mmCIF file of C-alpha atoms in Angstrom:
data_model
loop_
_atom_site.group_PDB
_atom_site.id
_atom_site.type_symbol
_atom_site.label_atom_id
_atom_site.label_comp_id
_atom_site.label_asym_id
_atom_site.label_seq_id
_atom_site.Cartn_x
_atom_site.Cartn_y
_atom_site.Cartn_z
ATOM 1 C CA UNK A 1 105.864 94.304 117.304
ATOM 2 C CA UNK A 2 102.492 95.666 118.475
ATOM 3 C CA UNK A 3 103.429 98.506 120.828
ATOM 4 C CA UNK A 4 100.261 98.161 122.923
ATOM 5 C CA UNK A 5 100.670 94.455 123.704
ATOM 6 C CA UNK A 6 104.386 93.982 123.142
ATOM 7 C CA UNK A 7 103.615 90.924 121.059
ATOM 8 C CA UNK A 8 105.220 90.205 117.696
ATOM 9 C CA UNK A 9 102.916 90.029 114.674
ATOM 10 C CA UNK A 10 103.475 87.886 111.573
ATOM 11 C CA UNK A 11 105.479 89.856 109.028
ATOM 12 C CA UNK A 12 107.022 89.421 105.620
ATOM 13 C CA UNK A 13 109.858 91.252 103.861
ATOM 14 C CA UNK A 14 108.858 91.900 100.268
ATOM 15 C CA UNK A 15 111.456 93.782 98.212
ATOM 16 C CA UNK A 16 111.863 97.111 100.069
ATOM 17 C CA UNK A 17 108.720 96.719 102.190
ATOM 18 C CA UNK A 18 107.769 94.994 105.419
ATOM 19 C CA UNK A 19 104.259 93.546 105.202
ATOM 20 C CA UNK A 20 102.059 92.833 108.202
ATOM 21 C CA UNK A 21 98.359 92.924 109.059
ATOM 22 C CA UNK A 22 97.568 95.914 111.284
ATOM 23 C CA UNK A 23 94.641 96.162 113.682
ATOM 24 C CA UNK A 24 93.622 99.787 114.237
ATOM 25 C CA UNK A 25 90.620 101.104 116.232
ATOM 26 C CA UNK A 26 87.938 103.239 114.582
ATOM 27 C CA UNK A 27 89.174 106.692 113.544
ATOM 28 C CA UNK A 28 92.286 105.973 115.502
ATOM 29 C CA UNK A 29 95.917 105.041 115.597
ATOM 30 C CA UNK A 30 97.982 102.022 116.559
ATOM 31 C CA UNK A 31 101.720 101.768 116.971
ATOM 32 C CA UNK A 32 103.962 99.077 115.533
ATOM 33 C CA UNK A 33 107.719 98.878 115.961
ATOM 34 C CA UNK A 34 110.210 97.168 113.661
ATOM 35 C CA UNK A 35 112.555 95.026 115.711
ATOM 36 C CA UNK A 36 115.468 92.943 114.477
ATOM 37 C CA UNK A 37 115.912 89.941 116.733
ATOM 38 C CA UNK A 38 119.379 88.556 116.044
ATOM 39 C CA UNK A 39 118.827 85.705 118.524
ATOM 40 C CA UNK A 40 115.526 84.598 117.033
ATOM 41 C CA UNK A 41 115.220 80.888 116.443
ATOM 42 C CA UNK A 42 113.999 79.536 113.090
ATOM 43 C CA UNK A 43 110.216 79.697 113.124
ATOM 44 C CA UNK A 44 108.075 76.628 112.773
ATOM 45 C CA UNK A 45 105.840 76.456 109.697
ATOM 46 C CA UNK A 46 102.787 78.671 110.214
ATOM 47 C CA UNK A 47 99.623 76.732 109.278
ATOM 48 C CA UNK A 48 97.812 80.044 108.678
ATOM 49 C CA UNK A 49 100.415 81.417 106.259
ATOM 50 C CA UNK A 50 99.116 81.718 102.685
ATOM 51 C CA UNK A 51 100.858 79.654 100.047
ATOM 52 C CA UNK A 52 101.323 79.733 96.303
ATOM 53 C CA UNK A 53 102.047 76.632 94.222
ATOM 54 C CA UNK A 54 103.173 77.446 90.680
ATOM 55 C CA UNK A 55 102.154 75.405 87.677
ATOM 56 C CA UNK A 56 104.678 72.705 86.822
ATOM 57 C CA UNK A 57 103.455 71.613 83.397
ATOM 58 C CA UNK A 58 101.218 72.809 80.543
ATOM 59 C CA UNK A 59 97.510 73.124 81.385
ATOM 60 C CA UNK A 60 98.209 72.679 85.082
ATOM 61 C CA UNK A 61 96.829 75.653 87.053
ATOM 62 C CA UNK A 62 98.638 77.734 89.628
ATOM 63 C CA UNK A 63 97.269 77.318 93.143
ATOM 64 C CA UNK A 64 96.714 79.836 95.934
ATOM 65 C CA UNK A 65 95.525 78.750 99.360
ATOM 66 C CA UNK A 66 94.967 80.176 102.827
ATOM 67 C CA UNK A 67 92.672 79.286 105.723
ATOM 68 C CA UNK A 68 89.696 80.860 103.909
ATOM 69 C CA UNK A 69 90.042 79.912 100.248
ATOM 70 C CA UNK A 70 91.630 77.570 97.726
ATOM 71 C CA UNK A 71 92.033 78.995 94.201
ATOM 72 C CA UNK A 72 93.066 77.479 90.886
ATOM 73 C CA UNK A 73 94.344 79.990 88.330
ATOM 74 C CA UNK A 74 94.759 79.259 84.632
ATOM 75 C CA UNK A 75 98.413 79.425 83.596
ATOM 76 C CA UNK A 76 97.298 80.469 80.087
ATOM 77 C CA UNK A 77 95.065 83.401 81.014
ATOM 78 C CA UNK A 78 95.205 84.285 84.722
ATOM 79 C CA UNK A 79 91.480 83.548 84.994
ATOM 80 C CA UNK A 80 90.258 81.827 88.171
ATOM 81 C CA UNK A 81 88.963 78.378 87.257
ATOM 82 C CA UNK A 82 88.097 77.415 90.835
ATOM 83 C CA UNK A 83 87.437 79.311 94.065
ATOM 84 C CA UNK A 84 86.531 77.072 96.971
ATOM 85 C CA UNK A 85 85.385 78.801 100.173
ATOM 86 C CA UNK A 86 86.372 76.633 103.145
ATOM 87 C CA UNK A 87 84.002 78.436 105.539
ATOM 88 C CA UNK A 88 81.018 77.859 103.273
ATOM 89 C CA UNK A 89 82.269 74.461 102.073
ATOM 90 C CA UNK A 90 81.253 75.654 98.634
ATOM 91 C CA UNK A 91 82.700 76.031 95.136
ATOM 92 C CA UNK A 92 81.911 79.582 94.025
ATOM 93 C CA UNK A 93 82.961 79.690 90.354
ATOM 94 C CA UNK A 94 80.637 78.562 87.569
ATOM 95 C CA UNK A 95 81.614 75.182 86.074
ATOM 96 C CA UNK A 96 81.132 76.557 82.551
ATOM 97 C CA UNK A 97 83.219 79.774 82.660
ATOM 98 C CA UNK A 98 86.153 81.035 84.746
ATOM 99 C CA UNK A 99 86.091 84.097 86.991
ATOM 100 C CA UNK A 100 88.410 87.084 86.621
ATOM 101 C CA UNK A 101 87.751 86.648 82.910
ATOM 102 C CA UNK A 102 89.031 89.643 80.944
ATOM 103 C CA UNK A 103 86.754 90.555 78.034
ATOM 104 C CA UNK A 104 87.188 92.964 75.140
ATOM 105 C CA UNK A 105 83.666 94.150 74.325
ATOM 106 C CA UNK A 106 83.346 96.059 71.063
ATOM 107 C CA UNK A 107 80.865 98.944 70.962
ATOM 108 C CA UNK A 108 79.244 99.951 67.710
ATOM 109 C CA UNK A 109 79.758 103.613 66.707
ATOM 110 C CA UNK A 110 77.424 106.007 68.525
ATOM 111 C CA UNK A 111 77.358 109.649 69.538
ATOM 112 C CA UNK A 112 78.402 110.911 72.988
ATOM 113 C CA UNK A 113 80.278 107.671 73.530
ATOM 114 C CA UNK A 114 81.912 108.963 76.720
ATOM 115 C CA UNK A 115 78.436 109.209 78.272
ATOM 116 C CA UNK A 116 76.736 106.058 77.037
ATOM 117 C CA UNK A 117 77.758 102.498 76.237
ATOM 118 C CA UNK A 118 76.757 101.541 72.714
ATOM 119 C CA UNK A 119 75.386 98.247 71.383
ATOM 120 C CA UNK A 120 77.952 95.457 71.645
ATOM 121 C CA UNK A 121 78.880 93.902 68.298
ATOM 122 C CA UNK A 122 81.138 91.134 69.645
ATOM 123 C CA UNK A 123 82.982 89.979 72.766
ATOM 124 C CA UNK A 124 86.504 88.567 72.791
ATOM 125 C CA UNK A 125 87.324 86.498 75.884
ATOM 126 C CA UNK A 126 91.024 86.641 76.735
ATOM 127 C CA UNK A 127 91.509 82.943 77.497
ATOM 128 C CA UNK A 128 95.133 82.517 76.448
ATOM 129 C CA UNK A 129 98.289 84.415 75.592
ATOM 130 C CA UNK A 130 99.187 85.461 79.147
ATOM 131 C CA UNK A 131 102.471 84.903 80.966
ATOM 132 C CA UNK A 132 101.831 83.770 84.539
ATOM 133 C CA UNK A 133 104.086 82.859 87.439
ATOM 134 C CA UNK A 134 104.296 82.819 91.207
ATOM 135 C CA UNK A 135 105.040 86.362 92.362
ATOM 136 C CA UNK A 136 105.810 85.702 96.031
ATOM 137 C CA UNK A 137 104.659 83.962 99.178
ATOM 138 C CA UNK A 138 105.340 84.582 102.832
ATOM 139 C CA UNK A 139 103.824 84.780 106.293
ATOM 140 C CA UNK A 140 101.317 87.502 105.320
ATOM 141 C CA UNK A 141 100.611 87.394 101.575
ATOM 142 C CA UNK A 142 100.992 85.153 98.543
ATOM 143 C CA UNK A 143 100.423 86.113 94.927
ATOM 144 C CA UNK A 144 100.370 84.916 91.321
ATOM 145 C CA UNK A 145 101.509 87.436 88.685
ATOM 146 C CA UNK A 146 99.793 87.795 85.292
ATOM 147 C CA UNK A 147 101.343 89.650 82.350
ATOM 148 C CA UNK A 148 99.569 90.009 79.001
ATOM 149 C CA UNK A 149 99.278 92.184 75.900
ATOM 150 C CA UNK A 150 96.262 92.734 73.669
ATOM 151 C CA UNK A 151 95.927 95.114 70.758
ATOM 152 C CA UNK A 152 98.320 97.972 71.518
ATOM 153 C CA UNK A 153 97.739 97.701 75.267
ATOM 154 C CA UNK A 154 99.390 95.888 78.164
ATOM 155 C CA UNK A 155 98.123 94.594 81.522
ATOM 156 C CA UNK A 156 99.964 93.446 84.624
ATOM 157 C CA UNK A 157 98.133 91.931 87.562
ATOM 158 C CA UNK A 158 98.860 90.291 90.894
ATOM 159 C CA UNK A 159 96.220 87.959 92.330
ATOM 160 C CA UNK A 160 96.752 88.232 96.082
ATOM 161 C CA UNK A 161 95.530 86.278 99.097
ATOM 162 C CA UNK A 162 96.119 87.263 102.711
ATOM 163 C CA UNK A 163 96.854 85.527 105.974
ATOM 164 C CA UNK A 164 94.216 87.342 108.030
ATOM 165 C CA UNK A 165 91.850 89.005 105.537
ATOM 166 C CA UNK A 166 89.083 86.940 103.854
ATOM 167 C CA UNK A 167 89.406 88.740 100.531
ATOM 168 C CA UNK A 168 91.077 88.093 97.171
ATOM 169 C CA UNK A 169 92.713 91.162 95.619
ATOM 170 C CA UNK A 170 93.390 91.737 91.935
ATOM 171 C CA UNK A 171 96.033 94.477 91.897
ATOM 172 C CA UNK A 172 96.073 95.713 88.319
ATOM 173 C CA UNK A 173 98.159 98.021 86.123
ATOM 174 C CA UNK A 174 96.893 98.787 82.609
ATOM 175 C CA UNK A 175 98.671 100.670 79.833
ATOM 176 C CA UNK A 176 95.621 101.388 77.656
ATOM 177 C CA UNK A 177 96.400 102.444 74.081
ATOM 178 C CA UNK A 178 93.190 101.517 72.248
ATOM 179 C CA UNK A 179 91.567 104.309 70.233
ATOM 180 C CA UNK A 180 87.922 104.412 69.207
ATOM 181 C CA UNK A 181 86.204 106.386 66.482
ATOM 182 C CA UNK A 182 82.926 106.960 64.648
ATOM 183 C CA UNK A 183 83.892 104.668 61.760
ATOM 184 C CA UNK A 184 84.830 101.510 63.682
ATOM 185 C CA UNK A 185 83.785 99.421 66.647
ATOM 186 C CA UNK A 186 85.513 100.600 69.830
ATOM 187 C CA UNK A 187 86.942 98.178 72.416
ATOM 188 C CA UNK A 188 86.028 98.284 76.096
ATOM 189 C CA UNK A 189 87.824 96.141 78.702
ATOM 190 C CA UNK A 190 85.631 94.416 81.270
ATOM 191 C CA UNK A 191 86.322 91.718 83.843
ATOM 192 C CA UNK A 192 83.641 89.071 84.403
ATOM 193 C CA UNK A 193 82.895 86.889 87.410
ATOM 194 C CA UNK A 194 80.484 84.054 86.518
ATOM 195 C CA UNK A 195 79.500 82.535 89.867
ATOM 196 C CA UNK A 196 78.001 79.133 90.593
ATOM 197 C CA UNK A 197 74.784 80.760 91.883
ATOM 198 C CA UNK A 198 72.457 83.301 90.340
ATOM 199 C CA UNK A 199 70.124 86.015 91.586
ATOM 200 C CA UNK A 200 67.407 88.169 90.009
ATOM 201 C CA UNK A 201 68.746 91.204 91.905
ATOM 202 C CA UNK A 202 72.051 92.677 92.982
ATOM 203 C CA UNK A 203 72.846 95.006 95.890
ATOM 204 C CA UNK A 204 74.959 98.058 95.169
ATOM 205 C CA UNK A 205 76.298 100.971 97.169
ATOM 206 C CA UNK A 206 75.075 104.487 96.498
ATOM 207 C CA UNK A 207 76.133 107.634 98.386
ATOM 208 C CA UNK A 208 75.178 107.154 102.060
ATOM 209 C CA UNK A 209 73.196 103.990 101.371
ATOM 210 C CA UNK A 210 72.437 101.016 99.163
ATOM 211 C CA UNK A 211 69.868 99.961 96.583
ATOM 212 C CA UNK A 212 68.658 96.663 95.133
ATOM 213 C CA UNK A 213 68.681 96.624 91.323
ATOM 214 C CA UNK A 214 67.503 94.075 88.747
ATOM 215 C CA UNK A 215 70.324 91.803 87.572
ATOM 216 C CA UNK A 216 69.329 92.282 83.932
ATOM 217 C CA UNK A 217 72.684 93.172 82.337
ATOM 218 C CA UNK A 218 72.221 96.958 82.358
ATOM 219 C CA UNK A 219 75.351 98.945 83.212
ATOM 220 C CA UNK A 220 74.832 100.632 86.591
ATOM 221 C CA UNK A 221 77.055 102.703 88.881
ATOM 222 C CA UNK A 222 78.093 101.370 92.260
ATOM 223 C CA UNK A 223 80.551 102.902 94.686
ATOM 224 C CA UNK A 224 82.764 100.471 96.594
ATOM 225 C CA UNK A 225 80.800 97.210 96.337
ATOM 226 C CA UNK A 226 78.248 95.304 94.301
ATOM 227 C CA UNK A 227 76.905 92.049 95.724
ATOM 228 C CA UNK A 228 75.266 89.051 94.100
ATOM 229 C CA UNK A 229 73.317 87.524 97.016
ATOM 230 C CA UNK A 230 72.983 83.779 97.495
ATOM 231 C CA UNK A 231 71.055 81.631 99.930
ATOM 232 C CA UNK A 232 72.791 82.078 103.285
ATOM 233 C CA UNK A 233 75.852 83.711 101.724
ATOM 234 C CA UNK A 234 76.899 86.365 99.243
ATOM 235 C CA UNK A 235 79.801 87.465 97.067
ATOM 236 C CA UNK A 236 80.673 91.160 96.914
ATOM 237 C CA UNK A 237 82.834 92.611 94.164
ATOM 238 C CA UNK A 238 84.790 95.479 95.707
ATOM 239 C CA UNK A 239 86.701 98.195 93.871
ATOM 240 C CA UNK A 240 88.845 101.199 94.702
ATOM 241 C CA UNK A 241 88.135 103.480 91.720
ATOM 242 C CA UNK A 242 86.029 101.860 88.957
ATOM 243 C CA UNK A 243 82.269 102.193 89.346
ATOM 244 C CA UNK A 244 80.615 100.837 86.190
ATOM 245 C CA UNK A 245 79.063 97.407 86.855
ATOM 246 C CA UNK A 246 76.581 95.071 85.269
ATOM 247 C CA UNK A 247 75.018 91.891 86.613
ATOM 248 C CA UNK A 248 72.922 89.290 84.851
ATOM 249 C CA UNK A 249 71.889 85.922 86.231
ATOM 250 C CA UNK A 250 75.037 84.466 87.749
ATOM 251 C CA UNK A 251 77.557 86.924 86.264
ATOM 252 C CA UNK A 252 78.865 90.206 87.654
ATOM 253 C CA UNK A 253 81.129 92.401 85.523
ATOM 254 C CA UNK A 254 83.212 95.499 86.173
ATOM 255 C CA UNK A 255 84.143 97.981 83.441
ATOM 256 C CA UNK A 256 87.854 98.806 83.606
ATOM 257 C CA UNK A 257 88.626 101.078 80.611
ATOM 258 C CA UNK A 258 86.945 102.147 77.372
ATOM 259 C CA UNK A 259 87.940 103.616 74.007
ATOM 260 C CA UNK A 260 85.308 106.358 74.008
ATOM 261 C CA UNK A 261 85.854 109.194 71.526
ATOM 262 C CA UNK A 262 83.023 111.743 71.852
ATOM 263 C CA UNK A 263 83.275 114.468 73.089
ATOM 264 C CA UNK A 264 86.829 113.723 74.334
ATOM 265 C CA UNK A 265 88.682 111.737 71.658
ATOM 266 C CA UNK A 266 91.179 110.087 74.063
ATOM 267 C CA UNK A 267 89.681 109.988 77.581
ATOM 268 C CA UNK A 268 91.238 106.753 78.884
ATOM 269 C CA UNK A 269 94.535 106.647 77.007
ATOM 270 C CA UNK A 270 97.491 106.007 79.308
ATOM 271 C CA UNK A 271 98.294 104.310 82.586
ATOM 272 C CA UNK A 272 95.643 103.057 85.027
ATOM 273 C CA UNK A 273 96.334 101.677 88.522
ATOM 274 C CA UNK A 274 93.380 99.943 90.173
ATOM 275 C CA UNK A 275 92.432 97.155 92.526
ATOM 276 C CA UNK A 276 89.248 95.133 92.558
ATOM 277 C CA UNK A 277 88.581 92.398 95.080
ATOM 278 C CA UNK A 278 86.294 89.434 95.651
ATOM 279 C CA UNK A 279 84.768 89.212 99.127
ATOM 280 C CA UNK A 280 82.748 86.019 99.695
ATOM 281 C CA UNK A 281 81.057 85.789 103.066
ATOM 282 C CA UNK A 282 78.530 83.848 105.169
ATOM 283 C CA UNK A 283 75.207 85.602 105.774
ATOM 284 C CA UNK A 284 73.856 88.562 103.840
ATOM 285 C CA UNK A 285 75.693 91.748 102.927
ATOM 286 C CA UNK A 286 74.439 93.485 106.075
ATOM 287 C CA UNK A 287 75.833 90.837 108.407
ATOM 288 C CA UNK A 288 79.139 90.909 106.529
ATOM 289 C CA UNK A 289 79.097 94.737 106.381
ATOM 290 C CA UNK A 290 80.198 94.620 102.749
ATOM 291 C CA UNK A 291 80.207 98.413 102.540
ATOM 292 C CA UNK A 292 82.871 98.558 105.271
ATOM 293 C CA UNK A 293 84.999 96.054 103.384
ATOM 294 C CA UNK A 294 84.687 98.232 100.292
ATOM 295 C CA UNK A 295 85.710 101.324 102.245
ATOM 296 C CA UNK A 296 88.702 99.456 103.690
ATOM 297 C CA UNK A 297 89.878 98.747 100.152
ATOM 298 C CA UNK A 298 89.249 102.217 98.720
ATOM 299 C CA UNK A 299 90.519 104.153 101.794
ATOM 300 C CA UNK A 300 93.424 102.102 103.164
ATOM 301 C CA UNK A 301 95.259 102.870 106.376
ATOM 302 C CA UNK A 302 97.817 105.661 106.308
ATOM 303 C CA UNK A 303 101.306 104.808 107.524
ATOM 304 C CA UNK A 304 103.214 107.518 109.377
ATOM 305 C CA UNK A 305 106.862 107.013 110.262
ATOM 306 C CA UNK A 306 107.469 108.462 113.707
ATOM 307 C CA UNK A 307 107.494 107.797 117.440
ATOM 308 C CA UNK A 308 105.565 104.660 118.305
ATOM 309 C CA UNK A 309 102.282 105.143 120.140
ATOM 310 C CA UNK A 310 99.627 103.071 121.863
ATOM 311 C CA UNK A 311 96.166 102.500 120.498
ATOM 312 C CA UNK A 312 93.796 105.449 120.471
ATOM 313 C CA UNK A 313 90.368 106.028 118.947
ATOM 314 C CA UNK A 314 88.999 109.517 118.409
ATOM 315 C CA UNK A 315 85.428 108.310 117.884
ATOM 316 C CA UNK A 316 83.732 104.903 117.674
ATOM 317 C CA UNK A 317 80.146 103.598 117.571
ATOM 318 C CA UNK A 318 78.926 100.352 119.104
ATOM 319 C CA UNK A 319 76.197 99.320 116.637
ATOM 320 C CA UNK A 320 76.517 97.346 113.388
ATOM 321 C CA UNK A 321 75.099 99.095 110.360
ATOM 322 C CA UNK A 322 76.049 102.592 111.528
ATOM 323 C CA UNK A 323 78.665 104.300 109.371
ATOM 324 C CA UNK A 324 80.749 106.998 111.042
ATOM 325 C CA UNK A 325 81.351 108.841 107.793
ATOM 326 C CA UNK A 326 82.998 112.025 109.071
ATOM 327 C CA UNK A 327 84.625 113.636 112.074
ATOM 328 C CA UNK A 328 85.732 117.069 110.964
ATOM 329 C CA UNK A 329 86.074 120.707 111.858
ATOM 330 C CA UNK A 330 82.782 122.575 111.543
ATOM 331 C CA UNK A 331 82.417 124.706 108.430
ATOM 332 C CA UNK A 332 82.284 127.878 110.563
ATOM 333 C CA UNK A 333 85.460 126.843 112.389
ATOM 334 C CA UNK A 334 83.725 126.547 115.755
ATOM 335 C CA UNK A 335 84.134 123.064 117.183
ATOM 336 C CA UNK A 336 83.777 119.708 115.462
ATOM 337 C CA UNK A 337 81.066 117.900 113.499
ATOM 338 C CA UNK A 338 80.355 114.167 113.480
ATOM 339 C CA UNK A 339 78.255 112.627 110.689
ATOM 340 C CA UNK A 340 76.653 109.189 111.029
ATOM 341 C CA UNK A 341 74.635 107.132 108.531
ATOM 342 C CA UNK A 342 72.225 104.251 109.159
ATOM 343 C CA UNK A 343 72.985 101.663 106.452
ATOM 344 C CA UNK A 344 70.722 98.697 107.238
ATOM 345 C CA UNK A 345 67.288 100.327 106.948
ATOM 346 C CA UNK A 346 66.105 100.100 110.561
ATOM 347 C CA UNK A 347 65.792 102.450 113.508
ATOM 348 C CA UNK A 348 68.730 102.052 115.852
ATOM 349 C CA UNK A 349 69.797 103.351 119.259
ATOM 350 C CA UNK A 350 73.517 103.242 119.890
ATOM 351 C CA UNK A 351 76.393 104.754 121.790
ATOM 352 C CA UNK A 352 79.267 106.836 120.506
ATOM 353 C CA UNK A 353 82.550 107.078 122.413
ATOM 354 C CA UNK A 354 84.947 109.991 122.032
ATOM 355 C CA UNK A 355 88.686 109.885 122.614
ATOM 356 C CA UNK A 356 88.835 113.597 123.403
ATOM 357 C CA UNK A 357 87.051 115.946 125.800
ATOM 358 C CA UNK A 358 83.522 116.442 124.508
ATOM 359 C CA UNK A 359 80.720 118.107 126.494
ATOM 360 C CA UNK A 360 77.565 117.798 124.422
ATOM 361 C CA UNK A 361 76.151 117.124 120.965
ATOM 362 C CA UNK A 362 73.704 119.338 119.102
ATOM 363 C CA UNK A 363 71.694 117.890 116.195
ATOM 364 C CA UNK A 364 72.137 119.838 112.938
ATOM 365 C CA UNK A 365 71.024 119.654 109.339
ATOM 366 C CA UNK A 366 73.478 118.808 106.560
ATOM 367 C CA UNK A 367 74.484 122.474 106.417
ATOM 368 C CA UNK A 368 75.431 122.211 110.084
ATOM 369 C CA UNK A 369 72.653 124.521 111.272
ATOM 370 C CA UNK A 370 71.039 123.563 114.637
ATOM 371 C CA UNK A 371 67.558 122.106 114.226
ATOM 372 C CA UNK A 372 66.206 123.100 117.642
ATOM 373 C CA UNK A 373 66.492 119.936 119.702
ATOM 374 C CA UNK A 374 67.923 119.792 123.223
ATOM 375 C CA UNK A 375 71.628 119.063 123.385
ATOM 376 C CA UNK A 376 72.740 115.551 124.275
ATOM 377 C CA UNK A 377 75.169 115.359 127.178
ATOM 378 C CA UNK A 378 78.439 113.469 126.858
ATOM 379 C CA UNK A 379 79.099 111.550 130.083
ATOM 380 C CA UNK A 380 82.540 110.039 130.642
ATOM 381 C CA UNK A 381 83.266 110.359 126.929
ATOM 382 C CA UNK A 382 80.071 108.608 125.817
ATOM 383 C CA UNK A 383 76.729 109.783 124.396
ATOM 384 C CA UNK A 384 73.573 107.910 123.361
ATOM 385 C CA UNK A 385 72.145 108.642 119.911
ATOM 386 C CA UNK A 386 69.377 107.425 117.630
ATOM 387 C CA UNK A 387 69.059 107.178 113.858
ATOM 388 C CA UNK A 388 65.957 106.527 111.752
ATOM 389 C CA UNK A 389 66.155 104.051 108.859
ATOM 390 C CA UNK A 390 68.665 105.308 106.231
ATOM 391 C CA UNK A 391 69.055 108.601 108.096
ATOM 392 C CA UNK A 392 72.112 110.809 107.606
ATOM 393 C CA UNK A 393 72.590 112.374 111.050
ATOM 394 C CA UNK A 394 74.809 115.360 111.745
ATOM 395 C CA UNK A 395 75.791 116.546 115.217
ATOM 396 C CA UNK A 396 77.963 119.449 116.308
ATOM 397 C CA UNK A 397 80.377 118.334 119.037
ATOM 398 C CA UNK A 398 80.836 120.974 121.711
ATOM 399 C CA UNK A 399 84.174 120.845 123.522
ATOM 400 C CA UNK A 400 85.229 122.666 126.709
ATOM 401 C CA UNK A 401 86.216 126.292 126.194
ATOM 402 C CA UNK A 402 89.898 126.759 127.009
ATOM 403 C CA UNK A 403 90.447 128.921 130.036
ATOM 404 C CA UNK A 404 92.370 132.133 129.482
ATOM 405 C CA UNK A 405 94.700 133.615 132.033
ATOM 406 C CA UNK A 406 94.133 137.202 133.040
#
């Protein structure tokens, strides 16, 4: 139950967890209470609940569907053979190759292999040999489970759709046991997404910004998202910890693990837990705020078990394209610092609201030293600010000085 409204929210018991979709204000908190209603009547079927339909015969795909998407998943490989976006009324997967295609790419021997990717001698597409089944379905989530071995390694994955989130998650566990060396080709595991559209460029996140790069197949780093733009829509590949991407034509790939050997002979050996997600959307990446969706995946909400509380936001901005990247104690211990970034490449005036007593803001440099401008007054918890295109703005937040008793 949402404490603020008193209304129940759709929930799902999954093993030892209760799943529900939380709505929390910016840099804030929201309270939810677990209530057991012994007099509750059987609920009517929820048309917005996601559903999973397992394969019933050989070569028949598993199906996942919610109000946003309809997916077909190969029972032999776990690859996505169809992804239909209901909002766009568009099939997104290439007709010639499936998406979520796991690939073993073999690198020829080369020095400093941990630093550079070598020439690829061959690619092995993992198109069969997987065990797949329906993992679960309920009011909030539905998933198909994929289990496969290759070489000496093992991979488990859940392909997850949500009731209220227009995103497909690939929750992945890898036990990587492949070893490379200077005398043999070394395997690297990638996942490929061949889409039904192509683009000469891709958009990727860099620290405090974004950059457009040629989609020419070169491995490039990207933080939480890389987007292949289309005409009137886009598809962002999100990730929570893997940053090596490449894009060429209609295909975007993410590097998961490698068998590098120089200078560290066994850098990736062992267990890897990661999630990558597909986020299709109408409009361009700015309208969809793809960078926020990436941050939501890589920095999920924290759950604290304690007394329930109403909604509260410590700081929030009212303009799209402005990232409130930090609210923290100042380095010198005196007061707080708020850091804001303009992500869309245009000058913007906006308001910032504080959920605590703030008196004024003083503009600083990145080292939190004042840069000589007049302070900005905070009136009724709100101040008006301005950012130049791509600017990283830092302000010291002055709070009232506590009164001391004599």
